[in-house]
C-alpha positions as MATLAB code, in Angstrom:
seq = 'XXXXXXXXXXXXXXXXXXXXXXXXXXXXXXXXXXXXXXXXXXXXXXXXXXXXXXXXXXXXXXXXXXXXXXXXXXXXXXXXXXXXXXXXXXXXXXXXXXXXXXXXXXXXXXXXXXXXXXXXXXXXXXXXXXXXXXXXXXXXXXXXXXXXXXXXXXXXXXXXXXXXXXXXXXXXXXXXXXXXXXXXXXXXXXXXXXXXXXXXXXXXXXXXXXXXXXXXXXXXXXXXXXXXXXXXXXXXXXXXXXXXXXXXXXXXXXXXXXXXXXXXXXXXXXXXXXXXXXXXXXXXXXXXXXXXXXXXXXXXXXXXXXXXXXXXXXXXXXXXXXXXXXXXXXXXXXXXXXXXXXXXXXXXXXXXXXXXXXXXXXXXXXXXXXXXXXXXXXXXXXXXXXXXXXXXXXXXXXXXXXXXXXXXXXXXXXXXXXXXXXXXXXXXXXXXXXXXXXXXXXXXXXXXXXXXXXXXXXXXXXXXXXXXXXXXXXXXXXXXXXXXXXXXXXXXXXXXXXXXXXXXXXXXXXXXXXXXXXXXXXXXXXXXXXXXXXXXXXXXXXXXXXXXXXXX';
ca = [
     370.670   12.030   84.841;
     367.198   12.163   86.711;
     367.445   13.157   89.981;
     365.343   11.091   93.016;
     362.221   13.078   92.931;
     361.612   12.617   97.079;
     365.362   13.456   97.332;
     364.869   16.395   95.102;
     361.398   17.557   96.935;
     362.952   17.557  100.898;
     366.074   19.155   99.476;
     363.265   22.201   98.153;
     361.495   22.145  101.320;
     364.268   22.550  103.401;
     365.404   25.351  101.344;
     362.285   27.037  100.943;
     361.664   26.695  104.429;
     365.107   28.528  105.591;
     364.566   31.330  102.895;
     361.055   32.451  104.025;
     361.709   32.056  107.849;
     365.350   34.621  106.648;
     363.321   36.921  104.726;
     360.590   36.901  107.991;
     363.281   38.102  110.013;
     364.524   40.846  107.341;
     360.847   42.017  107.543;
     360.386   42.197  111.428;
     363.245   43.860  111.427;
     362.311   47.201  109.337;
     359.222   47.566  107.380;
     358.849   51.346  107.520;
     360.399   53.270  104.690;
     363.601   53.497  105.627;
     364.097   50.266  106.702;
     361.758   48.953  103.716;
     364.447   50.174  100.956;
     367.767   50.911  102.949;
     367.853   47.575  105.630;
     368.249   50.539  108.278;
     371.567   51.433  107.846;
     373.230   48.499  110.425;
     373.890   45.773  107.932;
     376.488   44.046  109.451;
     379.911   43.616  106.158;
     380.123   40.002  105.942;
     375.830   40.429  104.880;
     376.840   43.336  102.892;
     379.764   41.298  101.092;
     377.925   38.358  100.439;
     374.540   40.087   99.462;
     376.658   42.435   97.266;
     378.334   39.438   95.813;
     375.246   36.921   95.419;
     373.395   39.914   93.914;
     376.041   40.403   91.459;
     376.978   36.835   90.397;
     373.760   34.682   89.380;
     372.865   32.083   87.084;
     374.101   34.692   84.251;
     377.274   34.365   85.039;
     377.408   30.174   86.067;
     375.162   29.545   83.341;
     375.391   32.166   80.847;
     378.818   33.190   81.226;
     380.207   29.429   81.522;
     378.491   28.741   78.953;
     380.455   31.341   76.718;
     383.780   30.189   78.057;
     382.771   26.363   76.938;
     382.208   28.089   73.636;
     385.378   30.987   73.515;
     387.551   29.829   75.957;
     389.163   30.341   79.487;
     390.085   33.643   78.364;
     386.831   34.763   80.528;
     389.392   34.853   83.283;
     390.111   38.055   82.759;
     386.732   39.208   83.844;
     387.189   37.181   87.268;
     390.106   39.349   88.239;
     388.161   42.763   86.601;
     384.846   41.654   88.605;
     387.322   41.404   92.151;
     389.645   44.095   91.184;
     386.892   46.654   90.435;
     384.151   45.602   91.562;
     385.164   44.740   95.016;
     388.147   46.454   95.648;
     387.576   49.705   93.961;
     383.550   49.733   94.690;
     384.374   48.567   98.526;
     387.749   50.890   99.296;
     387.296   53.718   97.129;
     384.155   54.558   95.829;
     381.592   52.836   99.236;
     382.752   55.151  101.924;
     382.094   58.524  100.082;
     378.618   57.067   98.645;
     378.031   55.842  102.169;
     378.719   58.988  103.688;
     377.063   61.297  101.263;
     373.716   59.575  100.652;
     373.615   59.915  104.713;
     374.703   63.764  104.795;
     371.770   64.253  101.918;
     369.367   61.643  102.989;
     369.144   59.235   99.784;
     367.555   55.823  100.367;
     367.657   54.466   96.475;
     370.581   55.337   93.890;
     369.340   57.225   91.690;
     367.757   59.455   94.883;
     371.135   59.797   95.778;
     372.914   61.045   92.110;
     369.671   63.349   91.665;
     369.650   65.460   95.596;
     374.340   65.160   95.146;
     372.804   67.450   91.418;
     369.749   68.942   93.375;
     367.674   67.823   90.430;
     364.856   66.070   90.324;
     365.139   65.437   86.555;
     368.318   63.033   87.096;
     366.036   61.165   89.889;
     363.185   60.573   87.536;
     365.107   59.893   84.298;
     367.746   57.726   86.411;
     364.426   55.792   87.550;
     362.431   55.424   84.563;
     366.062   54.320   82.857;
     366.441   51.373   85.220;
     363.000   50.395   85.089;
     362.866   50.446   81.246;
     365.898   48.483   80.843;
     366.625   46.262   83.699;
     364.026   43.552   83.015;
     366.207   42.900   80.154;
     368.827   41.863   82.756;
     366.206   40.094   84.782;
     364.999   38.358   82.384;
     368.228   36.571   81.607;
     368.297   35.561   85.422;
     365.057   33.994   84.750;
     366.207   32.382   81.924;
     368.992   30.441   83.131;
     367.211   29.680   86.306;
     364.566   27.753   84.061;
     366.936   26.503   81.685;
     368.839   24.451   84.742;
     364.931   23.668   86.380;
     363.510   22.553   82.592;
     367.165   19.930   82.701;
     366.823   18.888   85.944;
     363.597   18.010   86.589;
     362.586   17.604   82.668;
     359.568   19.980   83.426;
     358.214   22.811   80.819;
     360.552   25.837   80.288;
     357.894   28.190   80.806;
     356.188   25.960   84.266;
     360.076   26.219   85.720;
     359.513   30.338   85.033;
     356.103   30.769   86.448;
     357.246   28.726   89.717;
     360.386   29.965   90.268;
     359.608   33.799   89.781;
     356.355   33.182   92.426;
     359.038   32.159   94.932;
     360.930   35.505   94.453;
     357.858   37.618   94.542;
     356.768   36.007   97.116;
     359.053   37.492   99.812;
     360.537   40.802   98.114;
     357.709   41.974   97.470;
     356.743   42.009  101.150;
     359.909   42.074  102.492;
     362.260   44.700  101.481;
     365.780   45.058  100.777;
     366.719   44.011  104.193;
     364.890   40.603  104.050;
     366.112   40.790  100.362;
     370.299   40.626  101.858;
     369.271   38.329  104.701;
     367.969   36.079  102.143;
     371.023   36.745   99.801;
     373.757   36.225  102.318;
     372.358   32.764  103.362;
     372.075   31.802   99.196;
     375.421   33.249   99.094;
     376.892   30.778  101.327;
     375.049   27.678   99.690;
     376.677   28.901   96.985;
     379.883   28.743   97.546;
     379.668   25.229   99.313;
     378.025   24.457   95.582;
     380.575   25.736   93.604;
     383.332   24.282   95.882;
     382.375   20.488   95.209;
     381.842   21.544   91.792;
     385.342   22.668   91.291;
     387.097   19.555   92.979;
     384.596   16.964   91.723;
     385.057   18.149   88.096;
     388.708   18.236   88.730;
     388.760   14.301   90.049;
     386.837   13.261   87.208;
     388.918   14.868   84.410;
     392.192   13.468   85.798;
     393.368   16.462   88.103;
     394.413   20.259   87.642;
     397.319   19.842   85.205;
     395.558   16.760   83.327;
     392.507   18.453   82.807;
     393.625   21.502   81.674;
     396.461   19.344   79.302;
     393.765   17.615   77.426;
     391.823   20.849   76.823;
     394.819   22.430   75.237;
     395.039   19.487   73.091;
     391.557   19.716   72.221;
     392.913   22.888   69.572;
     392.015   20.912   66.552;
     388.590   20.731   67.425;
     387.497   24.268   67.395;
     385.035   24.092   64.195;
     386.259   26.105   61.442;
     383.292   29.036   61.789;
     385.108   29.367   65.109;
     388.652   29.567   63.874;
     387.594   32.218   61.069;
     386.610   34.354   63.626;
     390.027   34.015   65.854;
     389.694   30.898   67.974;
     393.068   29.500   68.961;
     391.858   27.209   71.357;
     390.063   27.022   74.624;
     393.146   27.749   76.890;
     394.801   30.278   74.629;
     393.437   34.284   73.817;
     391.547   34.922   70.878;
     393.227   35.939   68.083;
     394.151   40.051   68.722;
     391.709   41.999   66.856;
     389.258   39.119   65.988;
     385.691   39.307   66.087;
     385.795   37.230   69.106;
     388.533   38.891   70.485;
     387.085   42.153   70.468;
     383.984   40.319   71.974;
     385.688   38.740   74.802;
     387.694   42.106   75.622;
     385.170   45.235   74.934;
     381.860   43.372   75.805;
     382.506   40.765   78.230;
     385.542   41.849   80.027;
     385.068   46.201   80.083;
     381.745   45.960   79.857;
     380.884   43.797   83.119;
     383.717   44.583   84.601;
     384.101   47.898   84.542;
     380.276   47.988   84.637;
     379.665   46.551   88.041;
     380.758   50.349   89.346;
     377.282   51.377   87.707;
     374.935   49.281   89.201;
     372.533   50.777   90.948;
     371.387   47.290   92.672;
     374.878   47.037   93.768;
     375.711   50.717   94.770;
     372.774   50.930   97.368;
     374.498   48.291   99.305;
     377.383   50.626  100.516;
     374.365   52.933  102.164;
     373.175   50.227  104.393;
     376.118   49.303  106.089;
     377.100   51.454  109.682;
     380.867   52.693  108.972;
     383.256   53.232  106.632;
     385.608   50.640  108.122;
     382.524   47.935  107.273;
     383.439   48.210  103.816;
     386.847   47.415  104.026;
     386.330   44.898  106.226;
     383.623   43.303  103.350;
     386.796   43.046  101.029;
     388.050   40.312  102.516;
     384.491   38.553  102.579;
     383.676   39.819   98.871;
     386.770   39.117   97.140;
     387.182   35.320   97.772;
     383.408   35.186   96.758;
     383.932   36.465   93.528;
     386.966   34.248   92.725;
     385.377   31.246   94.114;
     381.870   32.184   91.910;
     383.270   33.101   88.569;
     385.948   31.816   88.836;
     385.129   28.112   88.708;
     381.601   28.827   86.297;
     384.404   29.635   83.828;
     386.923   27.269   84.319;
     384.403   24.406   84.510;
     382.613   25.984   81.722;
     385.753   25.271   79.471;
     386.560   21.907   80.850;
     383.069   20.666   80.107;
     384.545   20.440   76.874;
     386.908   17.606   77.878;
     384.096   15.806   79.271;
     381.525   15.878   76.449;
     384.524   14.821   74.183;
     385.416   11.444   76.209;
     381.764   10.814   76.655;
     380.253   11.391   73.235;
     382.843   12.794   71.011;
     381.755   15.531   70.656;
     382.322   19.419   71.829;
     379.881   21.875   74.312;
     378.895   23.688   71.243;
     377.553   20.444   69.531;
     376.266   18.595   72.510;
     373.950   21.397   73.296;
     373.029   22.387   69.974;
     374.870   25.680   69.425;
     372.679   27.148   72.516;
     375.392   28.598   74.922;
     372.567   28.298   77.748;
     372.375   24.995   77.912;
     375.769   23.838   78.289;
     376.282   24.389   81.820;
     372.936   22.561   82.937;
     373.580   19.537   80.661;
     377.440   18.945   82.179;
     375.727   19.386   85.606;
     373.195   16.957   85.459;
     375.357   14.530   82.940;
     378.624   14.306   84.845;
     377.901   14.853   88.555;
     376.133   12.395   91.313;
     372.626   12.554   91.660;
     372.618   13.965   94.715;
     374.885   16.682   93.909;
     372.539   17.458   90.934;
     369.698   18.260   93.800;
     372.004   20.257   96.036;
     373.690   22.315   92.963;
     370.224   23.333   91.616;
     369.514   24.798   95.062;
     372.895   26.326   94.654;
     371.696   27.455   91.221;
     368.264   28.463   92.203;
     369.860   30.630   95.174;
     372.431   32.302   92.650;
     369.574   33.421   90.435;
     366.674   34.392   93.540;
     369.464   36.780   94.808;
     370.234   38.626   92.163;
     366.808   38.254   90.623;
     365.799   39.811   94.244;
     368.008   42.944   94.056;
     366.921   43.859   90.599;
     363.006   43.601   91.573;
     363.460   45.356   94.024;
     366.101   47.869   92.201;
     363.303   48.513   89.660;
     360.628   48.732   92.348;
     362.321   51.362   94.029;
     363.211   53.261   91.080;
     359.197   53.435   89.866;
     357.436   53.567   93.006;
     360.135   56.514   95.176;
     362.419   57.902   92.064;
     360.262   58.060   88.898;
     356.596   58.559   90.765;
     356.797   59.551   93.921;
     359.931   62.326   93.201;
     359.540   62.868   89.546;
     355.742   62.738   88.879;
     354.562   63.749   92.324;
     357.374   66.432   93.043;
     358.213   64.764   96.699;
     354.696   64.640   97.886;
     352.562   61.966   98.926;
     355.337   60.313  100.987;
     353.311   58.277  102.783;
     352.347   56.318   99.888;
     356.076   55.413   98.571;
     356.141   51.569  100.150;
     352.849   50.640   98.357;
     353.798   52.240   94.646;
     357.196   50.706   95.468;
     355.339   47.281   95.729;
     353.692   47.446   93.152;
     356.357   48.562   91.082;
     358.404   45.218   92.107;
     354.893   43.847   90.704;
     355.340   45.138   87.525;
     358.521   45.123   86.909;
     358.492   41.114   87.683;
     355.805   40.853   85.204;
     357.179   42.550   82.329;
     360.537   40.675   83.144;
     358.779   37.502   83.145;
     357.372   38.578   79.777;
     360.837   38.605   78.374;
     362.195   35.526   79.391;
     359.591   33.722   77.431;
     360.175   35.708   74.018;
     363.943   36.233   74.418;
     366.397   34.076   71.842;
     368.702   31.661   73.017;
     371.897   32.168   73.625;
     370.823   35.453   74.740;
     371.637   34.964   78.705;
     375.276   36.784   78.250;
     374.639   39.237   76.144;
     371.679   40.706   78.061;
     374.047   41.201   80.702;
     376.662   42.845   79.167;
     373.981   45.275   76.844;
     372.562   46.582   80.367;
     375.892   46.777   82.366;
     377.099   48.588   79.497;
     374.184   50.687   79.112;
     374.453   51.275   83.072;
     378.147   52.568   82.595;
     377.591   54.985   79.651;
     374.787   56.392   82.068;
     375.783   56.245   85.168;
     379.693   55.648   85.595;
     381.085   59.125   84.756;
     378.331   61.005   86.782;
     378.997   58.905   89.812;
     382.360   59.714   89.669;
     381.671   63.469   89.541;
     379.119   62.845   92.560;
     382.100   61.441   94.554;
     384.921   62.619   93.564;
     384.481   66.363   91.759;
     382.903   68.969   93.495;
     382.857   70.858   90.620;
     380.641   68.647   88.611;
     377.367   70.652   87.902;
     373.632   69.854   87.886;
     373.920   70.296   83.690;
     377.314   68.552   83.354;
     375.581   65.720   85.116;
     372.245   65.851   83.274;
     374.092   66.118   80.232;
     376.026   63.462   80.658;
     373.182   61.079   81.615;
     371.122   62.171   78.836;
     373.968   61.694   76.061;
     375.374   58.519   77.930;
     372.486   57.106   77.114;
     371.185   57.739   74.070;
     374.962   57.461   73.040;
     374.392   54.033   74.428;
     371.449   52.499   72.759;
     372.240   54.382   68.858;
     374.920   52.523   68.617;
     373.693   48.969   70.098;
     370.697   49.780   67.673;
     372.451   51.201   64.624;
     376.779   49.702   64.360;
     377.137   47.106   66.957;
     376.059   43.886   64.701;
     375.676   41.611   67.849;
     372.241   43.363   68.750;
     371.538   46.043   65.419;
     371.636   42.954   63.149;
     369.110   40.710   65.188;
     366.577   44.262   66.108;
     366.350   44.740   62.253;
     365.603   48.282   62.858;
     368.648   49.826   61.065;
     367.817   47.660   58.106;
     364.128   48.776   58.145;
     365.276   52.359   58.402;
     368.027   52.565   56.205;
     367.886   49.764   54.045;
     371.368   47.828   55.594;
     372.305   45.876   58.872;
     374.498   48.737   60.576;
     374.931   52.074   59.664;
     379.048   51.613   60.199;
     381.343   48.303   58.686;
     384.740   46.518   59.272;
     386.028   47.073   62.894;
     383.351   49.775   64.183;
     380.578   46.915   64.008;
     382.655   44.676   66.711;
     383.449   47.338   68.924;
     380.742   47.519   71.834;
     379.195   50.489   72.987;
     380.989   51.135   76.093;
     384.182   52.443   74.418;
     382.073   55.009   72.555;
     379.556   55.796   74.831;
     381.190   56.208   77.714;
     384.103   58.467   76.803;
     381.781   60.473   75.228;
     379.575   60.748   78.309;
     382.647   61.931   80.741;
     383.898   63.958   78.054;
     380.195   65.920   78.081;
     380.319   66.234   81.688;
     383.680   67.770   82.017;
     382.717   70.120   79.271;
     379.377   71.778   80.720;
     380.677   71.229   83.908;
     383.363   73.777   82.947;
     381.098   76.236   81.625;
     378.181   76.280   84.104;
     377.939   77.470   87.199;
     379.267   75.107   90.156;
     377.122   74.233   93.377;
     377.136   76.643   96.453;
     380.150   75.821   98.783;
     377.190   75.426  101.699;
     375.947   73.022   99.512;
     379.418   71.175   99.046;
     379.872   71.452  102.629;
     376.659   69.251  103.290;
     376.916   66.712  101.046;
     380.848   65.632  101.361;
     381.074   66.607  105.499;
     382.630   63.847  107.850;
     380.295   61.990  110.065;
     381.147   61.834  113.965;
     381.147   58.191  113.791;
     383.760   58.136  110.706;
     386.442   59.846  113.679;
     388.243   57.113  114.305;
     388.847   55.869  110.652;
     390.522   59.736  110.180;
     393.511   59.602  112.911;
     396.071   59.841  110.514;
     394.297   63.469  110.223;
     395.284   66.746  112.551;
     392.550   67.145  115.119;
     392.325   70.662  114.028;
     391.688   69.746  110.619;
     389.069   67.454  111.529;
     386.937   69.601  113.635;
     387.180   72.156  110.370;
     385.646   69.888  108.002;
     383.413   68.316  110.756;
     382.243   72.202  111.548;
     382.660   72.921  108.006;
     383.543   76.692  109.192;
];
């Protein structure tokens, strides 16, 4: 369906218009360092929630990720209630007060700032920085991708024009702007999203003859599930995957572990508990970022499935054939085949918002990490502060350009899987560390390097060398050793965060045992209660409270 191109071009305006004037007033608010990469520490929760969840949930998830369940099946929904369950309730309750709290006591403005001064080492910084900015263009990139995939459907315009214009809107602002204009800008996408995704969910609904008659026909759509499909455990589009099944380990060890167990890794994600006021801001954000969440994934997947009921009655055909085999395109042809013109305009807004939010936190994610953690900490030893905004600027630069660089080589279907190869790769690293940081003070500074260093490598050997989803396409284990993966049988579907992360928490437990623990005064610093946290500690004695407040 073409859309109205004047309808189409005041619909842009308007939106452009309201983004730039948001990110203007992020900007006024705090340019100095600080403010530049923390939003000054006032964020008010419902911004926090709905930054935290627009920067989380992007086109890689309504296009990428819906575009999987059209293919495997509503058994995605399992990853809707790990993405609330984890990463809002856990990440909000239990693990943003203490990272709140702590990156104050020690003075962290970027994530891996605050895991390196929590191990007093300025090797964790660096490494944590150079490991973000290596690999999260990948992640980026997929953004990009489905960003231009929807643009190149919509408006019938050149992949790789739809790229070029939509990352010059990003730059545009974050690079200027900071994080705050960067969560001012994602709180106001956020809630064009959800209006988006709302009409999606009851328009698709109406169309396809209601809740129980849409979902009815899908289960009787079984028989349809090509035979490649079935050999790999298919049982249908509203049933589980076959236990044990390629896909089933696929929908269960990558998808649904490894983003949703992932999302506690993020650095993008995990800064956004330091720039909120109070501890009680965070809870309060639950009940902002759960519904988000639901509303988000929650229908990309479910529509994502149902598009298969659509295509069917319309051309007789499945997802998976009307788009070619390309997962990435599903999504973007139901939207611009099945819904009203009009709605086509406003849901690529919807889109475009979904992927400049999250597309914002990771440029500016990986500017932070080059320009204050990797050059100005690791290479410069903490001098030459006064130069951290402008190498974090031109960091975002960079880092936009090499991500840009990606999305025109990467393969298709690829939007996904890049997502689930750096969340895992961000849990291997990060996850069992950051739990040591918050929650055992006797995690040392070589437990912790340790475990980032082997969580890593861990990591990437065996997404290079015995997972076949990504060793099989790099070729390099073939080149090297003469066959696809270095393992066979069940050890080929099993995805790197079941390996690689046990491993790392098992390393850090282990040298954390048998090296020397922090100094209590240190311990005292970083976990100490802040003055303004009294209130949420009542249920405490008073004398109890001035001891850890005094720390004597």
């Amino acid at each position: 369906m073409a859309v109205n191109t004047s309808t189409l071009i005041l619909f842009v305006l308007i939106y452009l218009a309201a983004t730039f004037y948001v990110a203007r007033l992020g900007y006024k608010k705090n340019s100095q360092t600080d403010g530049y990469m923390l939003a000054g520490r006032q964020v008010h929760p419902a911004i926090m929630a709905l930054s935290y969840g627009a920067a989380f949930i992007s086109t890689s998830a309504i296009i990428g990720f819906g575009g999987v369940a059209a293919s495997l099946g509503m058994g995605l929904l399992w990853l809707v209630f790990m993405n609330i369950f984890f990463g809002i309730f856990i990440a909000f309750v239990v693990f943003g007060p203490r990272t709140r709290r702590m990156g104050l006591n020690l003075g962290s403005i970027t994530y891996p700032e605050f895991i390196g001064k929590r191990f007093q080492s300025r090797f964790i910084q660096g490494f944590s920085g150079l490991l973000i900015a290596v690999f999260m263009p990948l992640y980026a990139a997929s953004v990009l991708i489905g960003a231009g995939r929807f643009l190149e459907t919509t408006l019938g315009i050149d992949y790789n024009l739809a790229l070029l214009i939509f990352t010059i809107i990003i730059a545009s602002y974050v690079i200027k702007g900071g994080l705050l204009s960067v969560m001012y800008v994602d709180a106001m996408q956020g809630t064009l999203m959800l209006l988006g995704m709302a009409f999606l969910l009851v328009f698709t609904y109406s169309k396809l003859g209601g809740v129980v008659g849409a979902h009815q026909a899908l289960t009787d759509m079984a028989n349809l599930v090509p035979q490649a499909l079935v050999d790999q455990g298919h049982r249908g589009w509203t049933a589980m995957p076959a236990f044990g099944s390629p896909i089933w380990w696929t929908m269960i060890s990558t998808i649904t572990l490894g983003v949703g167990i992932g999302v506690l890794a993020q650095p993008q994600l995990a800064v956004r508990f330091m720039t909120v006021k109070d501890d009680r801001s965070l809870k309060r954000a639950v009940l902002v970022g759960g519904p988000f969440i639901l509303m988000m994934a929650g229908v990309a997947y479910v529509v994502g499935a149902l598009s298969n009921v659509y295509f069917y009655r319309t051309s007789g055909m499945i997802s998976l054939q009307v788009s070619g085999g390309n997962t990435d395109l599903i999504m973007p042809l139901f939207l611009n085949q099945a819904m009203p013109e009009t709605f086509v305009a406003l849901f690529m807004l919807s889109l475009l918002a979904a992927a400049m939010s999250t597309a914002a936190a990771q440029f500016h994610t990986m500017g932070t990490s080059i320009g204050h953690d990797f050059y100005q900490q690791g290479l410069m030893n903490g001098k030459s502060t006064g130069s951290t905004v402008h190498a974090t600027k031109i960091g975002i630069a960079f880092t936009i350009l090499v991500s840009v660089a990606l999305a025109y080589i990467l393969p298709v279907s690829i939007i996904a899987r890049a997502t689930a190869m750096f969340m895992g790769l961000c849990t291997a690293a990060f996850l069992p560390l950051y739990i040591g940081a918050l929650f055992w003070k006797r995690t040392t500074r070589a437990g912790a390097t340790a475990s980032l260093v082997i969580g890593s490598l861990s990591s990437l050997f065996w997404l290079v060398f015995i997972h076949a989803k990504e060793a099989v396409p790099l070729g390099i284990c073939q080149a090297i050793f003469g066959k696809e993966t270095l393992l066979t049988g069940t050890w080929t579907l099993v995805d790197p965060i079941l390996v690689a992360t046990p491993l790392s928490l098992f390393t850090l437990i282990v040298i954390s045992l048998m090296t020397v623990p922090p100094s209590a005064e240190f311990l005292k610093r970083a976990y100490r209660l802040r003055f303004e946290d009294e209130e949420e500690e009542m249920s405490e004695p008073a004398s109890h409270k001035a001891t850890e407040l005094t720390g004597v």
